[in-house]
XYZ file of C-alpha atoms in Angstrom:
625
model
C -75.865 -41.604 -1.852
C -75.004 -38.089 -2.930
C -72.797 -36.040 -0.193
C -73.376 -32.900 0.844
C -70.941 -30.499 1.342
C -70.656 -27.446 4.508
C -71.204 -24.138 3.703
C -67.831 -23.676 5.803
C -66.208 -26.489 3.480
C -66.996 -24.402 0.410
C -66.299 -21.223 1.744
C -62.201 -22.627 2.683
C -62.496 -24.232 -0.500
C -62.862 -20.879 -2.609
C -60.242 -19.520 -0.776
C -58.028 -22.168 -1.438
C -58.202 -21.602 -4.862
C -58.085 -18.077 -4.799
C -54.872 -18.175 -2.385
C -53.320 -20.429 -5.042
C -54.201 -18.505 -8.378
C -52.798 -15.653 -6.487
C -49.650 -17.014 -6.364
C -49.390 -18.127 -9.624
C -49.437 -14.243 -10.841
C -47.056 -12.827 -8.175
C -44.245 -11.792 -8.684
C -40.782 -12.544 -6.769
C -40.302 -9.939 -3.894
C -36.478 -9.044 -2.867
C -36.327 -8.083 0.883
C -35.451 -4.745 0.859
C -38.459 -3.889 -1.475
C -40.659 -6.031 0.632
C -39.550 -3.592 3.752
C -40.703 -0.721 1.603
C -43.988 -1.951 1.169
C -43.970 -2.369 4.917
C -42.623 1.186 5.646
C -45.196 2.345 3.039
C -43.169 4.280 0.913
C -44.268 2.033 -2.313
C -47.227 -0.622 -2.802
C -48.545 -2.922 -5.281
C -51.207 -1.277 -6.636
C -49.086 1.006 -9.177
C -49.294 4.138 -7.040
C -47.014 5.442 -4.774
C -46.864 4.540 -0.880
C -49.039 7.349 1.338
C -44.882 8.189 3.187
C -43.290 8.474 -0.334
C -40.737 10.541 -0.200
C -37.508 11.910 -1.652
C -34.844 14.075 -1.462
C -34.209 17.361 -3.117
C -31.768 19.718 -4.180
C -30.966 23.020 -6.110
C -27.575 23.952 -7.505
C -26.034 27.264 -8.306
C -23.031 26.368 -10.239
C -20.552 29.169 -11.894
C -18.331 27.490 -13.897
C -15.257 28.490 -16.114
C -13.325 26.713 -19.032
C -10.842 27.275 -20.440
C -10.304 25.334 -23.917
C -6.326 25.767 -24.351
C -6.037 24.037 -20.936
C -9.395 22.440 -21.090
C -9.319 23.411 -16.774
C -12.936 23.440 -15.988
C -12.912 25.328 -12.174
C -16.156 27.254 -10.376
C -17.953 27.054 -7.308
C -20.948 25.471 -6.150
C -24.043 26.545 -3.888
C -26.462 23.581 -3.079
C -29.176 23.809 -0.906
C -30.098 19.836 0.369
C -33.625 19.105 1.241
C -34.037 15.482 3.730
C -37.476 14.597 3.042
C -36.872 11.203 3.957
C -37.502 10.260 7.522
C -34.197 9.373 8.205
C -31.394 11.574 10.201
C -28.293 11.597 7.869
C -24.836 11.928 9.436
C -22.705 12.525 6.243
C -23.281 13.303 2.669
C -22.077 10.986 -0.181
C -21.281 13.053 -3.150
C -20.800 11.764 -6.720
C -17.190 12.851 -8.741
C -17.996 11.493 -12.500
C -14.640 12.643 -13.478
C -12.221 10.901 -11.120
C -13.282 8.237 -13.952
C -9.957 9.719 -15.477
C -8.323 9.949 -12.087
C -4.900 7.846 -11.904
C -5.830 4.349 -10.008
C -9.378 4.876 -10.471
C -11.391 1.137 -11.438
C -12.671 1.338 -14.944
C -15.099 -0.877 -17.398
C -13.102 1.090 -20.294
C -8.833 1.582 -21.200
C -8.087 5.789 -20.829
C -4.902 6.497 -22.353
C -1.592 7.432 -20.293
C -2.411 11.404 -21.701
C -6.465 12.077 -20.265
C -4.912 10.815 -16.837
C -4.990 13.252 -14.327
C -5.233 14.033 -10.349
C -9.304 13.853 -10.672
C -11.730 16.436 -9.453
C -9.346 19.010 -7.031
C -11.880 20.467 -3.883
C -10.236 23.770 -3.154
C -12.727 24.451 -0.441
C -15.845 23.835 1.388
C -18.338 25.058 3.766
C -21.344 23.874 5.147
C -23.891 25.961 5.862
C -21.811 29.355 5.465
C -19.269 27.382 7.928
C -15.918 26.561 6.412
C -14.736 22.982 6.441
C -11.603 21.056 7.180
C -11.623 19.376 2.987
C -8.935 16.900 4.433
C -12.424 15.642 5.642
C -13.314 14.760 2.796
C -13.765 10.694 1.830
C -12.685 10.456 -1.546
C -13.094 7.209 -3.354
C -12.456 7.245 -7.249
C -15.566 8.647 -8.211
C -17.646 8.302 -4.758
C -17.273 11.727 -1.978
C -18.273 11.180 1.479
C -18.543 14.321 3.207
C -19.100 14.387 6.899
C -22.108 16.491 8.159
C -20.901 18.826 11.191
C -24.370 18.339 12.491
C -26.760 15.668 11.788
C -29.436 16.636 8.820
C -32.843 15.681 10.289
C -35.952 14.590 8.783
C -37.538 17.610 7.112
C -34.562 19.609 7.692
C -32.526 21.418 4.969
C -28.798 22.150 4.460
C -26.334 24.264 2.468
C -23.060 22.919 1.199
C -21.488 25.376 -0.876
C -17.440 23.718 -2.651
C -14.863 25.234 -4.763
C -13.475 22.392 -7.737
C -11.751 22.259 -10.508
C -10.105 19.436 -13.000
C -9.043 19.039 -16.360
C -10.979 17.829 -19.398
C -10.000 14.700 -21.033
C -8.679 15.479 -25.273
C -9.053 12.122 -25.912
C -10.159 8.321 -24.086
C -13.837 10.053 -24.942
C -16.488 8.857 -22.854
C -19.046 10.407 -22.389
C -17.920 14.115 -21.902
C -14.469 15.732 -23.461
C -12.789 17.118 -26.110
C -14.498 16.211 -29.155
C -12.113 18.534 -31.715
C -10.203 21.774 -31.417
C -12.740 24.166 -30.541
C -15.694 21.970 -29.634
C -15.818 20.314 -26.093
C -19.621 18.399 -24.853
C -18.634 18.694 -20.785
C -21.011 16.729 -18.880
C -20.738 15.514 -14.862
C -18.492 18.455 -14.152
C -19.771 19.319 -10.813
C -19.907 17.666 -7.404
C -23.439 16.566 -7.188
C -25.173 15.034 -4.229
C -26.085 11.021 -4.942
C -29.123 9.909 -4.602
C -30.635 8.785 -1.279
C -33.821 6.637 -1.348
C -36.139 4.448 0.187
C -34.717 1.182 -1.194
C -30.924 1.346 -0.861
C -30.604 4.540 0.981
C -27.167 6.450 -0.740
C -26.488 5.197 -4.197
C -22.985 4.263 -3.428
C -22.316 2.314 -6.576
C -18.999 3.647 -8.994
C -19.375 4.977 -11.941
C -16.604 2.859 -13.583
C -18.012 4.252 -17.493
C -19.937 1.347 -17.959
C -23.664 1.537 -16.078
C -25.310 5.129 -16.381
C -26.757 7.466 -13.858
C -28.770 8.058 -11.021
C -30.046 11.448 -9.897
C -32.641 12.991 -8.160
C -34.782 15.257 -10.008
C -33.310 18.887 -9.299
C -33.113 22.962 -10.151
C -30.298 24.435 -11.498
C -29.389 27.502 -12.669
C -25.763 28.077 -13.667
C -23.583 30.705 -15.510
C -21.370 29.178 -17.539
C -18.091 31.573 -18.476
C -16.329 31.022 -22.030
C -14.235 33.055 -24.117
C -15.131 35.351 -26.667
C -16.379 33.430 -29.977
C -17.119 30.217 -28.283
C -21.293 29.370 -28.100
C -22.859 27.478 -25.380
C -25.496 25.378 -25.660
C -27.148 23.758 -22.541
C -29.412 21.705 -20.811
C -32.009 24.588 -20.254
C -33.403 27.710 -20.936
C -30.558 30.772 -21.623
C -32.044 33.518 -19.556
C -29.318 36.605 -21.114
C -29.186 35.847 -25.133
C -29.275 39.242 -25.827
C -25.968 39.806 -23.182
C -23.682 37.120 -25.199
C -24.945 36.701 -28.649
C -24.961 39.309 -31.904
C -28.571 41.016 -32.554
C -28.627 39.152 -35.466
C -27.627 35.856 -33.990
C -31.009 36.446 -31.119
C -32.851 37.278 -34.030
C -32.966 34.161 -35.831
C -33.017 32.346 -32.607
C -36.191 33.793 -31.785
C -37.473 32.787 -34.642
C -36.678 29.972 -35.254
C -38.662 29.089 -31.455
C -41.707 30.745 -32.814
C -41.803 28.756 -36.737
C -42.022 25.788 -38.080
C -38.858 25.911 -40.887
C -35.646 24.911 -40.374
C -33.097 27.833 -40.517
C -29.615 28.346 -39.734
C -29.068 30.589 -36.935
C -25.166 30.337 -37.191
C -23.744 29.574 -40.439
C -20.050 29.552 -41.607
C -20.498 32.824 -42.868
C -21.228 34.307 -39.227
C -18.479 31.818 -38.521
C -16.028 33.174 -41.023
C -17.112 36.806 -39.893
C -16.217 35.827 -36.559
C -19.552 37.837 -35.862
C -21.502 35.746 -33.448
C -21.136 36.817 -30.220
C -20.615 39.653 -28.129
C -16.943 40.580 -28.341
C -15.177 40.438 -24.618
C -13.099 38.436 -23.518
C -15.240 36.344 -21.181
C -18.770 36.033 -21.806
C -20.883 34.386 -18.967
C -24.215 32.227 -20.419
C -26.656 32.511 -17.803
C -29.289 29.056 -18.209
C -32.130 27.792 -15.859
C -33.519 24.385 -15.567
C -35.779 23.420 -13.278
C -37.073 19.722 -12.466
C -34.489 17.882 -14.589
C -32.117 14.935 -13.295
C -28.840 16.530 -14.756
C -27.287 19.853 -16.160
C -24.328 19.448 -19.329
C -23.295 21.692 -21.789
C -21.428 22.065 -24.691
C -19.314 24.751 -26.243
C -17.727 25.719 -30.051
C -16.170 28.378 -31.758
C -16.444 26.432 -34.763
C -19.710 24.783 -34.792
C -22.627 26.102 -37.346
C -26.529 26.008 -35.536
C -29.402 24.878 -37.114
C -33.021 25.167 -35.735
C -36.475 24.701 -35.698
C -39.311 24.110 -33.552
C -42.858 22.751 -33.415
C -45.961 22.468 -31.255
C -45.753 19.341 -29.128
C -48.912 19.814 -27.784
C -51.721 20.777 -29.518
C -54.026 21.573 -26.650
C -51.837 24.016 -25.193
C -49.792 24.779 -27.960
C -46.910 24.785 -26.391
C -43.846 24.660 -28.351
C -40.174 23.136 -28.385
C -37.248 23.952 -29.937
C -35.377 21.903 -31.626
C -31.448 22.092 -32.482
C -28.322 20.494 -34.537
C -24.769 22.089 -33.841
C -22.305 20.922 -36.022
C -19.335 20.806 -37.850
C -19.717 21.872 -41.496
C -17.391 18.839 -42.555
C -19.781 15.928 -41.191
C -22.430 16.125 -44.392
C -24.248 13.214 -42.306
C -25.295 16.312 -40.045
C -27.375 18.043 -42.678
C -30.615 15.872 -41.930
C -29.812 15.302 -38.496
C -32.348 18.877 -37.551
C -35.050 16.790 -40.115
C -34.320 12.969 -37.746
C -34.384 15.258 -34.534
C -37.721 17.483 -35.533
C -39.486 14.193 -36.949
C -38.248 12.442 -33.118
C -40.194 15.135 -31.014
C -42.836 15.402 -33.566
C -43.134 11.430 -33.726
C -42.989 10.989 -29.717
C -45.897 13.878 -29.125
C -48.016 12.224 -31.194
C -47.278 9.376 -32.024
C -45.343 6.673 -29.861
C -45.982 6.916 -27.080
C -47.996 9.922 -27.834
C -46.960 12.030 -25.167
C -45.931 15.903 -25.202
C -42.237 16.180 -25.951
C -41.901 17.270 -22.133
C -39.018 20.120 -22.305
C -38.265 23.258 -24.154
C -35.897 22.717 -26.624
C -33.671 19.263 -27.568
C -29.873 20.239 -28.735
C -28.476 17.264 -30.730
C -24.713 18.037 -30.893
C -22.053 16.298 -32.820
C -19.921 15.051 -30.458
C -18.074 11.564 -30.452
C -20.144 9.443 -28.447
C -24.004 8.216 -28.450
C -24.987 9.602 -25.112
C -28.303 11.597 -23.806
C -28.460 13.988 -21.171
C -31.772 16.549 -20.442
C -32.801 18.391 -23.567
C -29.258 17.517 -24.688
C -27.500 14.866 -26.639
C -23.928 13.758 -27.761
C -23.793 11.860 -30.497
C -20.889 10.742 -33.407
C -21.508 11.240 -37.097
C -21.777 8.357 -38.629
C -21.547 7.172 -42.752
C -25.047 5.405 -42.684
C -28.184 7.551 -43.258
C -30.186 4.879 -41.426
C -27.935 4.166 -38.273
C -28.041 8.424 -38.050
C -32.019 8.593 -37.850
C -31.637 5.442 -35.391
C -29.240 7.050 -33.508
C -31.146 9.912 -33.018
C -34.086 8.885 -32.153
C -32.948 6.591 -29.835
C -30.987 9.177 -28.059
C -33.590 11.540 -27.758
C -36.357 9.202 -26.953
C -34.355 8.954 -23.461
C -36.154 12.304 -22.711
C -39.031 10.331 -21.622
C -37.092 6.931 -20.292
C -34.855 8.054 -17.619
C -35.266 11.936 -17.898
C -38.681 12.233 -17.092
C -39.163 9.206 -15.120
C -36.195 9.568 -12.788
C -35.508 5.931 -13.114
C -32.203 4.449 -11.571
C -30.314 3.964 -14.747
C -27.294 2.864 -12.355
C -29.452 -0.686 -11.212
C -32.416 -0.941 -14.096
C -30.487 -0.337 -16.994
C -33.683 -1.984 -18.615
C -36.428 0.708 -17.488
C -34.667 3.287 -19.651
C -32.569 1.953 -22.718
C -34.835 -0.874 -23.316
C -37.755 1.959 -23.920
C -35.113 3.889 -26.462
C -34.715 0.489 -28.318
C -38.234 0.228 -28.815
C -38.863 4.152 -29.787
C -36.140 3.149 -31.959
C -38.070 0.343 -33.504
C -41.491 2.363 -34.041
C -40.252 5.873 -35.142
C -37.185 5.085 -37.562
C -39.353 3.955 -39.753
C -41.987 6.528 -38.925
C -39.411 8.691 -39.821
C -37.991 6.793 -43.303
C -41.015 3.830 -43.788
C -38.158 2.220 -46.026
C -35.770 1.274 -43.403
C -36.636 -1.952 -41.225
C -34.680 -1.519 -37.515
C -34.224 -3.812 -35.455
C -31.243 -3.226 -33.500
C -30.096 -6.054 -30.916
C -32.713 -8.665 -32.093
C -29.837 -10.632 -33.449
C -27.694 -10.454 -30.992
C -30.487 -12.010 -28.727
C -31.184 -14.831 -30.868
C -27.473 -15.917 -31.015
C -27.077 -15.742 -26.689
C -30.580 -16.546 -25.780
C -30.295 -19.267 -23.459
C -26.291 -19.345 -22.745
C -24.759 -19.037 -19.839
C -24.132 -15.192 -20.371
C -28.129 -14.895 -20.809
C -28.790 -13.926 -17.279
C -32.570 -13.160 -16.145
C -33.391 -9.197 -17.382
C -34.242 -8.661 -13.457
C -30.174 -8.802 -12.629
C -29.343 -5.805 -11.310
C -27.405 -3.809 -13.884
C -24.330 -3.215 -11.415
C -24.093 -7.172 -11.833
C -23.234 -7.374 -15.400
C -20.723 -6.395 -18.034
C -20.495 -7.450 -22.136
C -22.776 -9.553 -23.522
C -25.200 -9.930 -20.511
C -25.418 -6.265 -19.878
C -26.023 -4.891 -23.250
C -29.196 -8.070 -23.765
C -30.740 -7.134 -20.822
C -30.529 -3.606 -21.178
C -31.377 -3.056 -24.970
C -33.302 -5.956 -26.746
C -34.721 -8.227 -23.943
C -36.850 -5.496 -22.562
C -37.985 -3.799 -25.733
C -39.401 -7.121 -27.169
C -41.420 -7.471 -23.470
C -42.801 -4.230 -24.050
C -43.442 -4.650 -28.431
C -45.383 -8.279 -27.556
C -47.162 -6.451 -24.234
C -47.946 -3.823 -27.000
C -48.850 -6.300 -29.546
C -51.326 -8.215 -26.795
C -53.171 -5.549 -25.345
C -53.850 -3.404 -28.876
C -51.898 0.342 -29.144
C -55.070 1.877 -27.375
C -54.771 0.079 -24.498
C -50.855 -0.140 -24.138
C -51.432 3.732 -24.949
C -53.455 4.051 -21.655
C -51.575 1.694 -19.526
C -48.146 3.245 -20.276
C -49.744 6.815 -20.159
C -51.120 5.393 -16.080
C -47.179 4.696 -15.330
C -45.686 7.674 -16.576
C -48.588 10.305 -15.058
C -48.004 8.215 -11.758
C -44.188 8.170 -11.513
C -43.479 11.208 -13.613
C -40.878 12.625 -11.268
C -40.124 10.196 -9.604
C -38.205 6.953 -8.645
C -40.152 3.976 -10.338
C -38.428 1.232 -9.643
C -39.200 -2.417 -11.746
C -42.336 -3.870 -9.483
C -43.654 0.062 -9.701
C -43.160 0.246 -13.402
C -45.059 -3.867 -14.064
C -47.732 -2.542 -11.020
C -49.004 0.794 -12.289
C -48.915 -0.995 -15.945
C -50.910 -3.933 -14.604
C -53.660 -1.099 -12.714
C -53.690 0.799 -16.246
C -54.470 -2.168 -18.640
C -56.833 -3.055 -15.811
C -55.261 -6.709 -16.473
C -52.880 -9.220 -13.912
C -50.065 -9.482 -16.699
C -47.292 -10.580 -13.847
C -47.744 -14.226 -15.598
C -45.720 -12.577 -19.014
C -43.542 -10.182 -16.413
C -42.729 -13.273 -14.501
C -41.684 -15.439 -17.533
C -40.360 -12.754 -19.742
C -38.257 -10.313 -16.915
C -37.516 -12.544 -14.069
C -37.232 -16.882 -14.940
C -34.190 -17.910 -17.351
C -34.302 -19.549 -20.384
C -34.996 -18.599 -24.234
C -37.538 -18.132 -26.938
C -38.313 -20.687 -29.173
C -41.093 -22.113 -30.902
C -41.020 -24.672 -34.178
C -43.366 -25.803 -36.493
C -44.480 -29.204 -34.914
C -46.709 -31.456 -36.911
C -49.435 -30.505 -40.204
C -52.823 -32.503 -40.472
C -54.020 -31.485 -43.446
C -57.718 -33.015 -45.227
C -58.946 -31.527 -48.399
C -58.672 -27.647 -47.789
C -58.324 -28.328 -44.139
C -55.389 -27.239 -42.735
C -54.479 -27.690 -38.708
C -50.947 -26.902 -38.018
C -49.832 -27.398 -33.984
C -47.155 -24.686 -33.168
C -44.859 -26.091 -30.340
C -42.664 -24.090 -27.469
C -39.639 -25.528 -27.631
C -38.363 -22.953 -25.332
C -40.100 -21.166 -21.952
C -40.645 -17.580 -23.024
C -43.627 -16.709 -24.738
C -43.566 -14.680 -27.835
C -45.882 -13.935 -31.080
C -47.018 -16.304 -33.107
C -46.113 -15.489 -36.734
C -47.073 -17.942 -39.412
C -47.178 -17.572 -43.217
C -48.918 -20.141 -45.441
C -47.708 -19.547 -48.928
C -49.480 -20.920 -51.932
C -49.611 -22.982 -54.928
C -50.338 -19.698 -57.274
C -47.851 -17.292 -55.564
C -50.433 -16.031 -52.872
C -50.431 -16.169 -48.816
C -52.111 -16.026 -46.053
C -50.565 -14.392 -42.593
C -51.624 -15.719 -39.308
C -51.029 -14.452 -36.238
C -51.685 -14.708 -32.779
C -50.157 -12.498 -30.425
C -48.581 -13.788 -27.027
C -51.864 -14.394 -24.732
C -51.860 -17.821 -26.779
C -49.551 -18.758 -23.784
C -50.772 -17.325 -21.011
C -52.096 -20.137 -19.679
C -48.645 -22.274 -19.048
C -49.653 -24.070 -22.468
C -46.862 -25.954 -24.807
C -49.058 -26.173 -27.785
C -51.079 -23.905 -29.955
C -53.454 -25.140 -32.744
C -53.772 -23.007 -35.677
C -56.558 -23.880 -38.161
C -56.150 -22.954 -41.797
C -58.589 -22.698 -44.277
C -57.426 -22.411 -48.098
C -59.361 -24.289 -51.279
C -56.232 -23.350 -53.087
C -52.895 -25.848 -52.077
C -50.425 -24.221 -49.371
C -47.011 -25.057 -50.347
C -44.909 -24.263 -47.368
C -45.127 -23.223 -44.299
C -42.715 -20.508 -42.511
C -42.908 -19.737 -38.670
C -41.585 -16.199 -37.465
C -42.039 -12.304 -38.002
C -39.212 -9.016 -37.400
C -39.748 -8.862 -34.143
C -40.142 -12.584 -33.336
C -37.061 -14.111 -30.689
C -36.382 -17.567 -31.720
C -32.941 -19.541 -30.975
C -33.643 -22.241 -33.929
C -35.064 -21.467 -37.024
C -34.047 -24.635 -38.150
C -37.649 -25.771 -37.082
C -39.717 -22.773 -38.403
C -40.560 -24.056 -42.094
C -42.473 -26.861 -42.429
C -43.058 -28.734 -46.765
C -45.716 -29.796 -48.159
């Protein structure tokens, strides 16, 4: 007798199976993110929630820099708008120069001669009313400012602060004196910390390792420096005629309109001291809107090369590209070309996104650090390393600056992309270079005690675990998804993420969900295995079956991290056969993949592994007949 199942039973069974299948593709959700979903500020469809918000600040800054004493002092006027649903009874500020304050907690050492008393707050006022500076609670790189009246939701406040500090001469950590007559000045002004829907105020102190998290702001900055000093900065120079000699202004205008690489300031200009207007102090006026930070560099001895290119073929919009450097550093003679090709590559090749800002300036400095529209790069003796450094740092223009990610907490959301950009754009600039930055380190440490899941907050990491989770591991994850989806669909998904979250503060779940939506595929099986789960990548040639001209090769996943299969069969006549399987071959949770090969010429050897295929044990990657 055949049994008959009721419709209700079938329906219940189908619902149970659906829930089971859905559970297999659900990412672990922390409680604070779940709360954001409940409040409607975020959701799991890749879009900001209906109640998404972020705060905004507009800065008017007057800053003075005296090279002889390295004293930085100035005043700022901040308009801060509370778009949150919360009432704020105090304001949390970042005083990043207090990294050099005596007694500050640091991840890296500072030489005794660079220790200072930190940022001095001369005075401050709120809504025009002077306040008692003794009420400020300064804790290293954090400053808590009490609000004389609670700042209600959707209300604004105006804060004025007078500040000063001494720029470091050595112990160069992303900012400081480069050499006599050259300075890179970053993080110089007291700035409001981010207040967001996930953590509230961003209170994590800057210790020199973890990077930065800032709101999108408007900046109007006047920089006062002595005669002879040129200033390059985030944003647009509004008064070139007032601070530069006419011939310099003319060359700059030509550079902004033409593809040709030219010197705006050359060695003759420097020798003749005929660069800036001859006032005791020149005031350089820069303006930048909708950016996450503002920095500047100044020098009386650097040459300036410049060029521009169309970055958006639809509108004809151009971006100017600069390299400013000491002529003694010969490697910098090519940096302008590398930088130009990077901007072109970003705009037309990968990620095929029109470069979003009016200029990109690469400064000959003592670090390897990115800022909006600015790069602080040390000179290098190796040409390949110079290309890799240049394209890596410029790629940060999109991640984090265009996207507003939290570098402090999720370093992989920007460093991983810059690493992938470096891998792809370096051979685009020079086809003879294979860039595998970080892969050897991951192969060495994967699966050891220091190899934490990528989703570990960067604030909980340092040393090897911070490096692996910031650079090679996420870059490999992005690369494997690009390989699986194909370049066109991957670009579509990435563009969807960028269009949706530009100018906001996406967290990892927003990225995963937006990529899923943009690709039209649930990729959570991979996000979970690669970004959440512990483990390591290890593929092996498990066994080979051979009959006539038919070969059946079984590839076994010894580790639990899905990586592509690249198998090369070497033939007796000297030829070879290359077989590739993307990571989708592991999607079902299988531990083995069968690779059939048909060859009328005898195969003598099989070798497993490609340039970007992470693998902790390569001893099981070769099979000899």
